Coordinates of C-alpha atoms in Angstrom, one line a residue:
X9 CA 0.0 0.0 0.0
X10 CA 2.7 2.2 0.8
X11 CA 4.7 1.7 -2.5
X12 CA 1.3 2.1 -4.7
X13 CA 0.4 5.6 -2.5
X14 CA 4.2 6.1 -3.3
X15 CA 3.7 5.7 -7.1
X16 CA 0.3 7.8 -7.3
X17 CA 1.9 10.9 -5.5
X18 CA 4.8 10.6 -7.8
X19 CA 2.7 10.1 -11.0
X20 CA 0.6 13.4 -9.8
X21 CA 3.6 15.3 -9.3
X22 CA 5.3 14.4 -13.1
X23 CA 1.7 14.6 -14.2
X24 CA 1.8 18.6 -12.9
X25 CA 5.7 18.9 -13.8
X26 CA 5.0 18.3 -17.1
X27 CA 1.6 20.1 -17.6
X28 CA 3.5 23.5 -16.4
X29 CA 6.4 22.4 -18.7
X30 CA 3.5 22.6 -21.5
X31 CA 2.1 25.9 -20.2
X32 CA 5.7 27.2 -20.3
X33 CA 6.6 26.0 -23.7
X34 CA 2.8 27.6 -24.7
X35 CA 3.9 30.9 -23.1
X36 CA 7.5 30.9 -25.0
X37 CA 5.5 30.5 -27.9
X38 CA 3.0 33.2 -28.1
X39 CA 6.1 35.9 -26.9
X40 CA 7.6 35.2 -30.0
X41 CA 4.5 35.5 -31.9
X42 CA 4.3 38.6 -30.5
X43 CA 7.4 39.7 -31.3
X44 CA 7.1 39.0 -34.8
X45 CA 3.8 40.2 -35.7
X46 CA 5.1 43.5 -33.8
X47 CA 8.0 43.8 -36.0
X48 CA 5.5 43.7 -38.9
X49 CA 3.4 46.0 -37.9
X50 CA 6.0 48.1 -36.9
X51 CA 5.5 51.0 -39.3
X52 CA 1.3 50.8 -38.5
X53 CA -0.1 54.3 -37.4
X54 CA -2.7 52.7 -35.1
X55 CA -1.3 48.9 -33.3
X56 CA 1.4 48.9 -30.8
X57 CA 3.1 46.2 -29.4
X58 CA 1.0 46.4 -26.2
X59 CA -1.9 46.1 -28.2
X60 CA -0.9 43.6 -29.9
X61 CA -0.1 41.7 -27.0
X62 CA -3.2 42.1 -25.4
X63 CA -5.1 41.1 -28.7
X64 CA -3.1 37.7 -29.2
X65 CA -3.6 37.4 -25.2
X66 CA -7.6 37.7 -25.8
X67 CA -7.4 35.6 -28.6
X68 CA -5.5 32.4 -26.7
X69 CA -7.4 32.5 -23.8
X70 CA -10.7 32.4 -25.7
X71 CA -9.1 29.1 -27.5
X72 CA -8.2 27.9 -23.6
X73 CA -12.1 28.3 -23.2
X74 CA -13.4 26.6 -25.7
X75 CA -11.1 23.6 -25.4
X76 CA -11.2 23.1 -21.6
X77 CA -14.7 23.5 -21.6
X78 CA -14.8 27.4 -19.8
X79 CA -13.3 26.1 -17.1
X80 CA -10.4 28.2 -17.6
X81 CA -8.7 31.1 -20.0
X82 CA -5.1 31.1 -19.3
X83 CA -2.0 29.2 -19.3
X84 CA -0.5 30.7 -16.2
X85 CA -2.1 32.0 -12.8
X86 CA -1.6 35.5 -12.1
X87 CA 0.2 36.6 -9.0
X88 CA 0.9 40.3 -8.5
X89 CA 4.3 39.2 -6.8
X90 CA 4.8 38.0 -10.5
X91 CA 4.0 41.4 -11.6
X92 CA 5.9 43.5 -9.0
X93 CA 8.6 41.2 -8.1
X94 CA 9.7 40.0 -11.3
X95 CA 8.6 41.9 -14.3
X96 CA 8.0 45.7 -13.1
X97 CA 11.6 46.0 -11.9
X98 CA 13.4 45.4 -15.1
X99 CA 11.0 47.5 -17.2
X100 CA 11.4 50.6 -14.6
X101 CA 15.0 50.3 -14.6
X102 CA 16.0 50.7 -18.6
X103 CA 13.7 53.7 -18.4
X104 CA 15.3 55.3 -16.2
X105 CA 18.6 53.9 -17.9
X106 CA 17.5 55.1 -21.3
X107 CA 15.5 58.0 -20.0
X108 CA 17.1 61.1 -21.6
X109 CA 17.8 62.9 -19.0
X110 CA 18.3 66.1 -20.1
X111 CA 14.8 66.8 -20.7
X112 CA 13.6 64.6 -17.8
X113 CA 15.5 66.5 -15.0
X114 CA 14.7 70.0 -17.2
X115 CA 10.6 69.3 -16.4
X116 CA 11.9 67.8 -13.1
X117 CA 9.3 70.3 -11.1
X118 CA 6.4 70.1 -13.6
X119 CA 6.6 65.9 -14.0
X120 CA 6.5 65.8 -9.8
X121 CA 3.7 68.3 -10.1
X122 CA 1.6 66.8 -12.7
X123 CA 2.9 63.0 -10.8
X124 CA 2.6 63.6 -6.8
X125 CA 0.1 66.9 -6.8
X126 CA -2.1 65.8 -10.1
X127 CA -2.0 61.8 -8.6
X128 CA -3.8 63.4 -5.3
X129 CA -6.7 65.1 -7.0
X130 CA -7.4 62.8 -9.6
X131 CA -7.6 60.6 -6.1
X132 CA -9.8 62.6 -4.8
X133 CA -12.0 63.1 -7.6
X134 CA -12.0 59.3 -8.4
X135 CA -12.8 58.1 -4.5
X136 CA -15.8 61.1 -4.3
X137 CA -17.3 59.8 -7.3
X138 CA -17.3 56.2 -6.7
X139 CA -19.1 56.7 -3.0
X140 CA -21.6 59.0 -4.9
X141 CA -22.3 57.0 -8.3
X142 CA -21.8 53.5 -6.4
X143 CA -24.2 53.4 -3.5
X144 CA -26.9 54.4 -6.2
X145 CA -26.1 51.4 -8.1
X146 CA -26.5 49.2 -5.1
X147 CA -23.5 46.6 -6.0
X148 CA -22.7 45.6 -2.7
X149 CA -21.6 46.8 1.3
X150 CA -18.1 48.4 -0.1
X151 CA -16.1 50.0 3.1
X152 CA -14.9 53.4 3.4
X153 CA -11.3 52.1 2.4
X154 CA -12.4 50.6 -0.8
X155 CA -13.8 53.6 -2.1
X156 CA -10.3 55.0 -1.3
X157 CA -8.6 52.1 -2.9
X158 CA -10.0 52.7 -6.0
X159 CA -9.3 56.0 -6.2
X160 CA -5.4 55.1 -6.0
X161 CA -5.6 52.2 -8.1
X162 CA -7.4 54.3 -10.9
X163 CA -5.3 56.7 -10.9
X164 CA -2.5 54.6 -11.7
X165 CA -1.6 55.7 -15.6
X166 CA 0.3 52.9 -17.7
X167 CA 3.8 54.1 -18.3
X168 CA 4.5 50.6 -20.0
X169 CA 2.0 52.1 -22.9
X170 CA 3.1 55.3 -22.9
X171 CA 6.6 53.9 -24.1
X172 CA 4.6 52.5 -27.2
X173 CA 2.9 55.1 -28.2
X174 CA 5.0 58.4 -27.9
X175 CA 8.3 58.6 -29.2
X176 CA 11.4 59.7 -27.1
X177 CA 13.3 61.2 -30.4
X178 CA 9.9 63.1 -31.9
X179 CA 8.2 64.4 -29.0
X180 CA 10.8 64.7 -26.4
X181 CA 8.6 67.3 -24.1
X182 CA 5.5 65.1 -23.7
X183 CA 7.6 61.7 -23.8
X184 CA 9.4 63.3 -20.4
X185 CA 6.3 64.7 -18.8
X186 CA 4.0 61.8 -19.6
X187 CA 6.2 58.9 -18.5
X188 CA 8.1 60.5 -16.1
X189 CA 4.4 61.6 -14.3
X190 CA 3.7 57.9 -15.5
X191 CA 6.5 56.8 -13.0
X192 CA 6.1 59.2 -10.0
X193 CA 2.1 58.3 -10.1
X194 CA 2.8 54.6 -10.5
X195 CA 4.6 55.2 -7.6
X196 CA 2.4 57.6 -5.7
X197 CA -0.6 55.2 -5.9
X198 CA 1.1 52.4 -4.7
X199 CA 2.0 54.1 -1.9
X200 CA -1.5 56.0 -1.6
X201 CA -2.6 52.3 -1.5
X202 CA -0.6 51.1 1.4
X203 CA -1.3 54.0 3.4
X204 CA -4.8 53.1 3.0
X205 CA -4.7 49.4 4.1
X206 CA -2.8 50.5 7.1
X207 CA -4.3 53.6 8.1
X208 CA -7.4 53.4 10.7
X209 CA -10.2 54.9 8.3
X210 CA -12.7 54.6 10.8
X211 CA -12.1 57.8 12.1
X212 CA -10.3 60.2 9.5
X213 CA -9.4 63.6 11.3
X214 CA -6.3 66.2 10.7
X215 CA -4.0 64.1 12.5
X216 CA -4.5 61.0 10.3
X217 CA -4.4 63.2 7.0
X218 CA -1.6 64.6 8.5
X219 CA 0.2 61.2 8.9
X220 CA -0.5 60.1 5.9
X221 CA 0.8 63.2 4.1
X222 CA 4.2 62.8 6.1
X223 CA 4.3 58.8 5.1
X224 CA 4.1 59.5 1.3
X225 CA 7.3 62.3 2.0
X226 CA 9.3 59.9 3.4
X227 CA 8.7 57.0 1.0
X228 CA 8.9 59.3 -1.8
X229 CA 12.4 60.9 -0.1
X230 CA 13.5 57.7 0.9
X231 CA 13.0 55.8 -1.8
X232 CA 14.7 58.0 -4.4
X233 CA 18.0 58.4 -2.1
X234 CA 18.0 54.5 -1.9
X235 CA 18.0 54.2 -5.5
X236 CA 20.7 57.1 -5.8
X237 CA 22.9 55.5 -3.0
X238 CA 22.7 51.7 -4.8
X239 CA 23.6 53.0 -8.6
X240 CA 26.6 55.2 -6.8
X241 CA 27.6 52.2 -5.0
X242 CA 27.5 50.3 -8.1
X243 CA 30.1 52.6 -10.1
X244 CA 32.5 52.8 -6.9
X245 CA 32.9 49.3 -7.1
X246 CA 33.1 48.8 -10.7
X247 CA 35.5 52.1 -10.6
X248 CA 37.8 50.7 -7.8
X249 CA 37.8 47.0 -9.1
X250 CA 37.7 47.4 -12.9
X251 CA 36.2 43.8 -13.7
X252 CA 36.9 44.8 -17.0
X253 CA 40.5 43.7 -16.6
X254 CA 39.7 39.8 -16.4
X255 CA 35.9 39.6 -17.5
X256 CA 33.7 42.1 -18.7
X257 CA 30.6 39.2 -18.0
X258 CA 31.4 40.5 -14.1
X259 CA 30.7 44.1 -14.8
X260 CA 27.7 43.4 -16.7
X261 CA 26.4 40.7 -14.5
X262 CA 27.4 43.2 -10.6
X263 CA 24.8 46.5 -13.1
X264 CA 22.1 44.0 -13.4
X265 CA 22.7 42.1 -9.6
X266 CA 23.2 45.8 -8.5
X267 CA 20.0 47.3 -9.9
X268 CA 17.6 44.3 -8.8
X269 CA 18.6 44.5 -5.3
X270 CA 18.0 48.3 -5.0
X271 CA 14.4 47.4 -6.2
X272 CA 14.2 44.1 -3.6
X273 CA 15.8 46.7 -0.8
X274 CA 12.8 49.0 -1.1
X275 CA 10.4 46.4 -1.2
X276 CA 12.0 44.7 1.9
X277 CA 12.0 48.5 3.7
X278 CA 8.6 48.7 2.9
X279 CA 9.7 52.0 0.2
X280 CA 8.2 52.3 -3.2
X281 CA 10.5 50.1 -5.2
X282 CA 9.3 51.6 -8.4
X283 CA 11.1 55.0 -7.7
X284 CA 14.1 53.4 -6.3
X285 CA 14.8 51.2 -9.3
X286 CA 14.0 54.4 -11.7
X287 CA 16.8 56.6 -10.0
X288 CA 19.2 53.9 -10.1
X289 CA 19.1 53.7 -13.5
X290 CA 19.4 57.4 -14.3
X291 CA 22.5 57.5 -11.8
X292 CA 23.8 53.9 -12.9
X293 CA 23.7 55.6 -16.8
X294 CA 25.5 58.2 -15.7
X295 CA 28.4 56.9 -13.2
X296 CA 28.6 53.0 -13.7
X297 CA 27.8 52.8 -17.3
X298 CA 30.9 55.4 -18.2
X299 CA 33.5 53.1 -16.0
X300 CA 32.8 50.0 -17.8
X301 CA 34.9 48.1 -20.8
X302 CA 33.1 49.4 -24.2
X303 CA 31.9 46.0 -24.7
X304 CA 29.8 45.7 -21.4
X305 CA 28.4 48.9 -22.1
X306 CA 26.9 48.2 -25.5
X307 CA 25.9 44.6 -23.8
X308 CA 24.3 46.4 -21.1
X309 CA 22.2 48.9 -22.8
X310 CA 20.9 46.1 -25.0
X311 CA 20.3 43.6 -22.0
X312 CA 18.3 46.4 -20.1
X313 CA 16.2 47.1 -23.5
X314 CA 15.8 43.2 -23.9
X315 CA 14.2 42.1 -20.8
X316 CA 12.2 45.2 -20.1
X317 CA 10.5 44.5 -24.1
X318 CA 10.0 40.7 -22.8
X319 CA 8.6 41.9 -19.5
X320 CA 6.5 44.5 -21.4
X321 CA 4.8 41.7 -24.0
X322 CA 4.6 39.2 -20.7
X323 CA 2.2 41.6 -19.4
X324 CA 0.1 42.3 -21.8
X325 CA -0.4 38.9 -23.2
X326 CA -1.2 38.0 -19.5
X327 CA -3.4 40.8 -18.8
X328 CA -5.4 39.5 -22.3
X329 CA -5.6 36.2 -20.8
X330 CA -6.8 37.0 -18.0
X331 CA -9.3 38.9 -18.5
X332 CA -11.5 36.2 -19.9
X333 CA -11.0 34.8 -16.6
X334 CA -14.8 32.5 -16.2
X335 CA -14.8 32.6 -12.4
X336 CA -14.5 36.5 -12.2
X337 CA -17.7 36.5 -14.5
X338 CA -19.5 34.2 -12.9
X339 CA -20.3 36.4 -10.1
X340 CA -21.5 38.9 -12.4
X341 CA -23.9 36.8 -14.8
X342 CA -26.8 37.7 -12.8
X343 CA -26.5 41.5 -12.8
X344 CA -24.6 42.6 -16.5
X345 CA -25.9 45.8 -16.1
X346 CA -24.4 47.2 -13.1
X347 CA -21.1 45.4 -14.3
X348 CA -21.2 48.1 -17.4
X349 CA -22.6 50.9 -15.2
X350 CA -19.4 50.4 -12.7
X351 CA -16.9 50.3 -15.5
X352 CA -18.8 53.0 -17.5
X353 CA -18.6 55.2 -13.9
X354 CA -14.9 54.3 -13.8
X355 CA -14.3 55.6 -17.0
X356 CA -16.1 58.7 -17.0
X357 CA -14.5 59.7 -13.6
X358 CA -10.9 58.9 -15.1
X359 CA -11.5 61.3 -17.6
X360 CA -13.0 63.8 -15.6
X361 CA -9.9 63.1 -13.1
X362 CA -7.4 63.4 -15.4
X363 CA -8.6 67.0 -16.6
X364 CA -9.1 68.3 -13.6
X365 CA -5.3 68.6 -12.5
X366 CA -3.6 68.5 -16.5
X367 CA -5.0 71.8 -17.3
X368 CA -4.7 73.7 -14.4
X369 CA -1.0 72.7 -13.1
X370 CA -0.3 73.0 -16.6
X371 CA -1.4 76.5 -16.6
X372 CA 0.8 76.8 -13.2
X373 CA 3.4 75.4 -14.9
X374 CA 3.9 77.9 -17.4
X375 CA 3.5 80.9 -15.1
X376 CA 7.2 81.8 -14.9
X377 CA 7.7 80.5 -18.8
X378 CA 7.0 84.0 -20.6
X379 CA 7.7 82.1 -24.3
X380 CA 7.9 79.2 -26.5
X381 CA 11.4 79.2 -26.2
X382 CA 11.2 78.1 -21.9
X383 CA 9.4 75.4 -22.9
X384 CA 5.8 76.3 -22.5
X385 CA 2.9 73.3 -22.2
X386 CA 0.6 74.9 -25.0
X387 CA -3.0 73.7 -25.1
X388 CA -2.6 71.4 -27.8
X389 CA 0.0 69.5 -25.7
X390 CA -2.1 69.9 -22.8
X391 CA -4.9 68.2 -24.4
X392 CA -2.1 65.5 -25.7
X393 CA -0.9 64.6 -22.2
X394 CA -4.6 64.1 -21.0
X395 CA -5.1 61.6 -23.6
X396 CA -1.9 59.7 -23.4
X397 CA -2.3 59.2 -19.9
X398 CA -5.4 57.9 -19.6
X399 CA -4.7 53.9 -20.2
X400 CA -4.4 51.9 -17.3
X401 CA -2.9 48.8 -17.1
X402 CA -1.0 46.1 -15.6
X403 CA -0.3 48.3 -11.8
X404 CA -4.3 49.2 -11.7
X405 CA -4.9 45.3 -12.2
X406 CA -2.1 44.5 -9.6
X407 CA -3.4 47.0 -7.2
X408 CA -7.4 45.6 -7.7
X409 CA -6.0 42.0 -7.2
X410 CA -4.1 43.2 -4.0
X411 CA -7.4 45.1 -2.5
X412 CA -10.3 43.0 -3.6
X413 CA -9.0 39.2 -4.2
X414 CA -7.0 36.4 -2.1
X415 CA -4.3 34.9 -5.3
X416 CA -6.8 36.0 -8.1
X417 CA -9.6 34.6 -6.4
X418 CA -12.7 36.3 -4.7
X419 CA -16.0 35.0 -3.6
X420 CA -17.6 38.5 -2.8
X421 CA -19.9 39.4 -5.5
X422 CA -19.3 42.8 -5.2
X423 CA -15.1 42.6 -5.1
X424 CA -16.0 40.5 -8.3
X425 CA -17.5 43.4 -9.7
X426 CA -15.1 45.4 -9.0
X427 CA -12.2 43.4 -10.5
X428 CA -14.3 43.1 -13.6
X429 CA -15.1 46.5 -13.8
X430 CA -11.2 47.1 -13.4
X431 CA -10.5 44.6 -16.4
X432 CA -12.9 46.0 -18.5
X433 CA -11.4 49.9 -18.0
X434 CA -7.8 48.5 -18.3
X435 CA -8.8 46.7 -21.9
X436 CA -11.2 49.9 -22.9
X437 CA -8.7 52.5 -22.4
X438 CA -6.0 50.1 -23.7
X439 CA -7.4 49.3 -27.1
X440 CA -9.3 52.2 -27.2
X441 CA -7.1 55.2 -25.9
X442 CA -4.1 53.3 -27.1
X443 CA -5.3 53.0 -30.5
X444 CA -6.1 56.5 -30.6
X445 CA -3.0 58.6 -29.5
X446 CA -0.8 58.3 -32.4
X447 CA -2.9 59.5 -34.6
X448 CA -4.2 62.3 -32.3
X449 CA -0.2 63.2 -32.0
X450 CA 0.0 63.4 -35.8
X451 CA -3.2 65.4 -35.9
X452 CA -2.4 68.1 -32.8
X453 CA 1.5 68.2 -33.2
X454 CA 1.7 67.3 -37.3
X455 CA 5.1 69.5 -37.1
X456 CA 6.2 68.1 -33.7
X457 CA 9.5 67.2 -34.5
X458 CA 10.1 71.3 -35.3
X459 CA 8.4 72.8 -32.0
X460 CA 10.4 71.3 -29.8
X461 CA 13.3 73.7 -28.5
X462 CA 15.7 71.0 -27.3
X463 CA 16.6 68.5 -29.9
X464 CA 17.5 64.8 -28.4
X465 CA 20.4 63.4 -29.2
X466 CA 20.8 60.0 -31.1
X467 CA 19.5 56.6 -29.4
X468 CA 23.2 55.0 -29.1
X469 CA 25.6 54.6 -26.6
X470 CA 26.8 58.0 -27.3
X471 CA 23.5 59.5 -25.8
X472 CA 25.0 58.6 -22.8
X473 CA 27.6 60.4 -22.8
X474 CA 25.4 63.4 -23.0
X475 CA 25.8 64.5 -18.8
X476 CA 23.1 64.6 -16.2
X477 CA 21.6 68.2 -16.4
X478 CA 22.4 69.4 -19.9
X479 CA 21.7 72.3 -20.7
X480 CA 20.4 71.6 -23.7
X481 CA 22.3 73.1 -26.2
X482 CA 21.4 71.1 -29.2
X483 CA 24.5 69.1 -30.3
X484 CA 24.8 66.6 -27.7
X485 CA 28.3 67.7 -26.3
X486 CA 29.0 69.1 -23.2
X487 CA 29.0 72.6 -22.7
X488 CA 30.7 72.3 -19.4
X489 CA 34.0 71.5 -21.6
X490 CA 34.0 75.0 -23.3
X491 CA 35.7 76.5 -20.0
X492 CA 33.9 79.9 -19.6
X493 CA 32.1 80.2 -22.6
X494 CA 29.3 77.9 -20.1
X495 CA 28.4 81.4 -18.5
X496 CA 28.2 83.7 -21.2
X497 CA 24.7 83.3 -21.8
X498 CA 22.8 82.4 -19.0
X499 CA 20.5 84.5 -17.7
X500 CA 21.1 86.4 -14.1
X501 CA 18.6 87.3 -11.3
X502 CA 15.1 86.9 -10.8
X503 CA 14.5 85.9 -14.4
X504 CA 16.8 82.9 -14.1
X505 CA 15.4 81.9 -11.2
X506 CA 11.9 81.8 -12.0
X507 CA 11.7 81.4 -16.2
X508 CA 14.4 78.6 -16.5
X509 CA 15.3 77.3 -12.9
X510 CA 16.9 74.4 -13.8
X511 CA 20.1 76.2 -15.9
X512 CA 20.9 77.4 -12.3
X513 CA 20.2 74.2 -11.0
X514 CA 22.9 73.0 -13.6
X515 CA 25.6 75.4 -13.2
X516 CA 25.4 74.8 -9.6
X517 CA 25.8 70.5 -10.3
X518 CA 28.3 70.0 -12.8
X519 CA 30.5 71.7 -10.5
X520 CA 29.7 69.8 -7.6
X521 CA 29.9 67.1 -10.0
X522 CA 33.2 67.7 -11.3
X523 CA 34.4 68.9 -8.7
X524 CA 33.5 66.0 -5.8
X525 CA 31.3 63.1 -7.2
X526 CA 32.9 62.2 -10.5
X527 CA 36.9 61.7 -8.9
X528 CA 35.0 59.6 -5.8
X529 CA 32.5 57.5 -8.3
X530 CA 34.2 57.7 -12.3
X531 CA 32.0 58.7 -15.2
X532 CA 33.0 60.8 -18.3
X533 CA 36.2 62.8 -17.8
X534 CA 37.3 61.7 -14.3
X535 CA 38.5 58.5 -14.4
X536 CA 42.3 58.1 -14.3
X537 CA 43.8 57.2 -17.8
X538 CA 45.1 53.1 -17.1
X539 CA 46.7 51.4 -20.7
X540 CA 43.6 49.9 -22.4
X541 CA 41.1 51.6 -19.7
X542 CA 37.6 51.9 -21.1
X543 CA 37.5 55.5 -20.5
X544 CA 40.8 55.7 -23.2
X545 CA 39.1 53.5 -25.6
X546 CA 35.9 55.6 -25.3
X547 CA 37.3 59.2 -25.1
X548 CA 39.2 57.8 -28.8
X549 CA 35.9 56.6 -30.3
X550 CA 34.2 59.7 -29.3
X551 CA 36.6 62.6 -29.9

């Protein structure tokens, strides 16, 4: 008896073993599809590889359906540790690896307005709504802090999309506004969410608004100086070391080690891990990257880019899958119409959330810009940004699985509502929004690739070498090296402090930075000339 219980256990276990060896080889599979029917439809006005994605996704799991009977849609089971653990980190990171920083840290104050202030009201607007709208639709007994929950996770915009569907090199000003708001909201509303599950909602007074106001701070603080910190300590040990000396696999293999645990520190500190990992990949491209061999650095920039477009497609094709889910729909067979009424209430207050902090801090924004030339947010780009940001994706299903299900599963009819009602905004304003903002760029911004004052330099390795501030000057080199020529035309007073801050801001750094940080952590210029020294080979190939 023992020896046949012995041989049942072990045939159940190969029997699984090989059924998630199947699912596996399935997954493989429709990534590459994905990749090549992307690549085809590369030159489309309308798809994106996201949609695409989520298209092929829809389409397998409805095939899943009909052959297992509608017992299930999907090849894998969805686990927001999946999501956040394993493929949000590497997708952060090369954006704030590739992110081109000059204009990024130029619109430094407006993308933490539009990210941090604009995340709050659409917040408020979204939460408001849903206790008005909802009890009138009588889906169910939803608490106080659900109604808050959904505010943050519906304020979460998809920065994964937004890479898809602007373009870095032709519309540099709303690339850097709408991702990086897409990061510091992604951010914001998963730490709005936290702060709601372990805040006391009961009884909301000053003292608990207060708190909660001082717990974003400090994760926000916190989080970017931990990110800063790990991509410093990252090019002081590759600096000191030099790995490139005996194996350039080390370097490349300590920048991706180095990156992943600044993302698993924050999540073990209980930080947001999504702005650690972005700031140490804008400091990492600018110290670590410079004081590696030239052949880790063009493996690195196309490692980063590789597993953040595998982690991209993952999602989508998941997100597709899953949201033919049976279970989830079961709960809301009865009662379709309160199903479309949620979503449609969703949608409508995303909209109206959106627009009700784009257009006013926008207009605050370009209070101290007196012309076209400071970079003003004109109303047509206004009216861009509003559109391209409101998708929501892969961190608003996370953060509904995380509030309203146990694993992916719920047996409360009305959190099965709401996790319906979430899948059917994310696909909505995926396909729908998605489909729509290229062709609305063309159509508002036709000349885009004229208006913008600050042209970007080329996507290679020698946009790196462009340095961490620049002041924009057009031809990708560094001003800093033309002695005191830097000076001659900046602005003095009042004017410079108020019209175009951050040239101040930039005088002020690459001092500091050339004076202190780069001898103590390498990067371009300040790294001591050693026979065959990457910094020899590099300043050779670049001069």
């Amino acid at each position: 008896m023992a020896v046949e219980s012995l041989l049942t256990k072990l045939t159940a276990f190969m029997t699984s073993d090989h059924a998630s060896v199947v699912s596996m080889n399935l997954f493989v599979a429709l990534l590459c599809a994905c990749i090549i029917i992307g690549h085809l439809l590369e030159e489309n006005r309308w798809i994106n590889e996201s949609i695409t994605a989520l298209v092929i996704g829809i389409c397998t799991g409805f095939f899943i359906l009909l052959t297992t009977g509608g017992k299930s849609s999907r090849i894998l089971v969805f686990s927001e540790d999946l999501f956040f653990i394993y493929l949000l980190p590497p997708i952060i990171f090369n954006a704030g690896f590739q992110v081109k920083k000059k204009q990024f840290f130029r619109n430094f104050m407006t993308i933490i307005l539009f990210g941090a202030v604009g995340t709050l009201i659409s917040f408020g607007i979204i939460s408001l709504g849903a206790i008005h709208f909802f009890q009138k639709l009588d889906i169910g007994s939803l608490k106080i802090g659900d109604y808050l929950a959904l505010g943050a996770i519906f304020s979460a915009t998809d920065s994964v999309c937004t890479l898809q569907v602007l373009n870095q090199d032709e519309t540099p000003l709303l690339y850097s506004l709408v991702f990086g708001e897409g990061v510091v909201n992604d951010a914001t509303s998963v730490v709005l969410l936290k702060a709601i599950q372990n805040f006391d909602l009961a009884h909301i007074d000053l003292t608990t608004a207060l708190e909660l106001i001082g717990n974003f701070l400090y994760l926000f603080i916190a989080s970017t100086m931990l990110g800063v910190l790990a991509g410093l300590l990252s090019a002081y040990i590759i600096k000191k070391l030099y790995f490139g000396r005996h194996s350039t696999d080390r370097e490349v293999a300590l920048m991706i080690l180095m990156a992943y645990l600044s993302y698993m520190l924050a999540e073990l500190f209980a930080l947001s891990a999504i702005l650690t990992v972005f700031f140490c990949g804008i400091v990492m491209s600018h110290y670590t990257w410079h004081n590696v061999t030239e052949s880790s650095r063009v493996t690195t920039k196309h490692a980063f880019a590789t597993l953040s477009l595998i982690a991209e497609i993952f999602i989508f094709l998941y997100v597709g899958m899953d949201a033919l889910d049976i279970e989830k729909w079961r709960f809301v067979y009865q009662s379709p119409g309160k199903s479309i009424g949620v979503s449609s209430t969703l949608l409508a207050l995303i909209l109206v959330g959106r627009a009700a902090f784009v257009f006013p801090l926008s207009l605050l924004a370009n209070l101290p810009k007196k012309s076209s030339s400071d970079q003003r947010i004109e109303f047509k780009q206004q009216v861009t940004i509003w559109w391209a940001g409101l998708m929501r994706g892969a961190v608003s299903m996370a953060l509904a699985y995380n509030q309203f299900t146990r694993l992916g599963h719920t047996k409360l009819r009305e959190n099965a509502i709401m996790i319906t009602s979430t899948i059917t905004v994310v696909l909505f304003s995926t396909v729908v929004f998605g489909l729509m903002t290229k062709p609305l760029v063309r159509l508002l911004l036709p000349s885009s690739k004229h208006v913008i004052s600050i042209p970007s330099p080329p996507s290679t390795p020698k946009s790196f070498l462009v340095p961490l501030l620049g002041n924009g000057n057009g031809n990708g080199h560094d001003s800093g090296s033309n002695g005191g020529t830097q000076d001659a035309g900046r602005p003095s007073g009042l004017r410079m402090l108020l019209s175009i801050p951050s040239c101040d801001v930039h005088h002020y750094w690459r001092k500091f930075d050339d004076a202190v940080m780069r001898p103590v952590f390498g990067g371009r210029g300040f790294v001591p000339f050693v026979p065959g020294s990457p910094l020899e080979q590099s300043v050779h190939q670049w001069s």
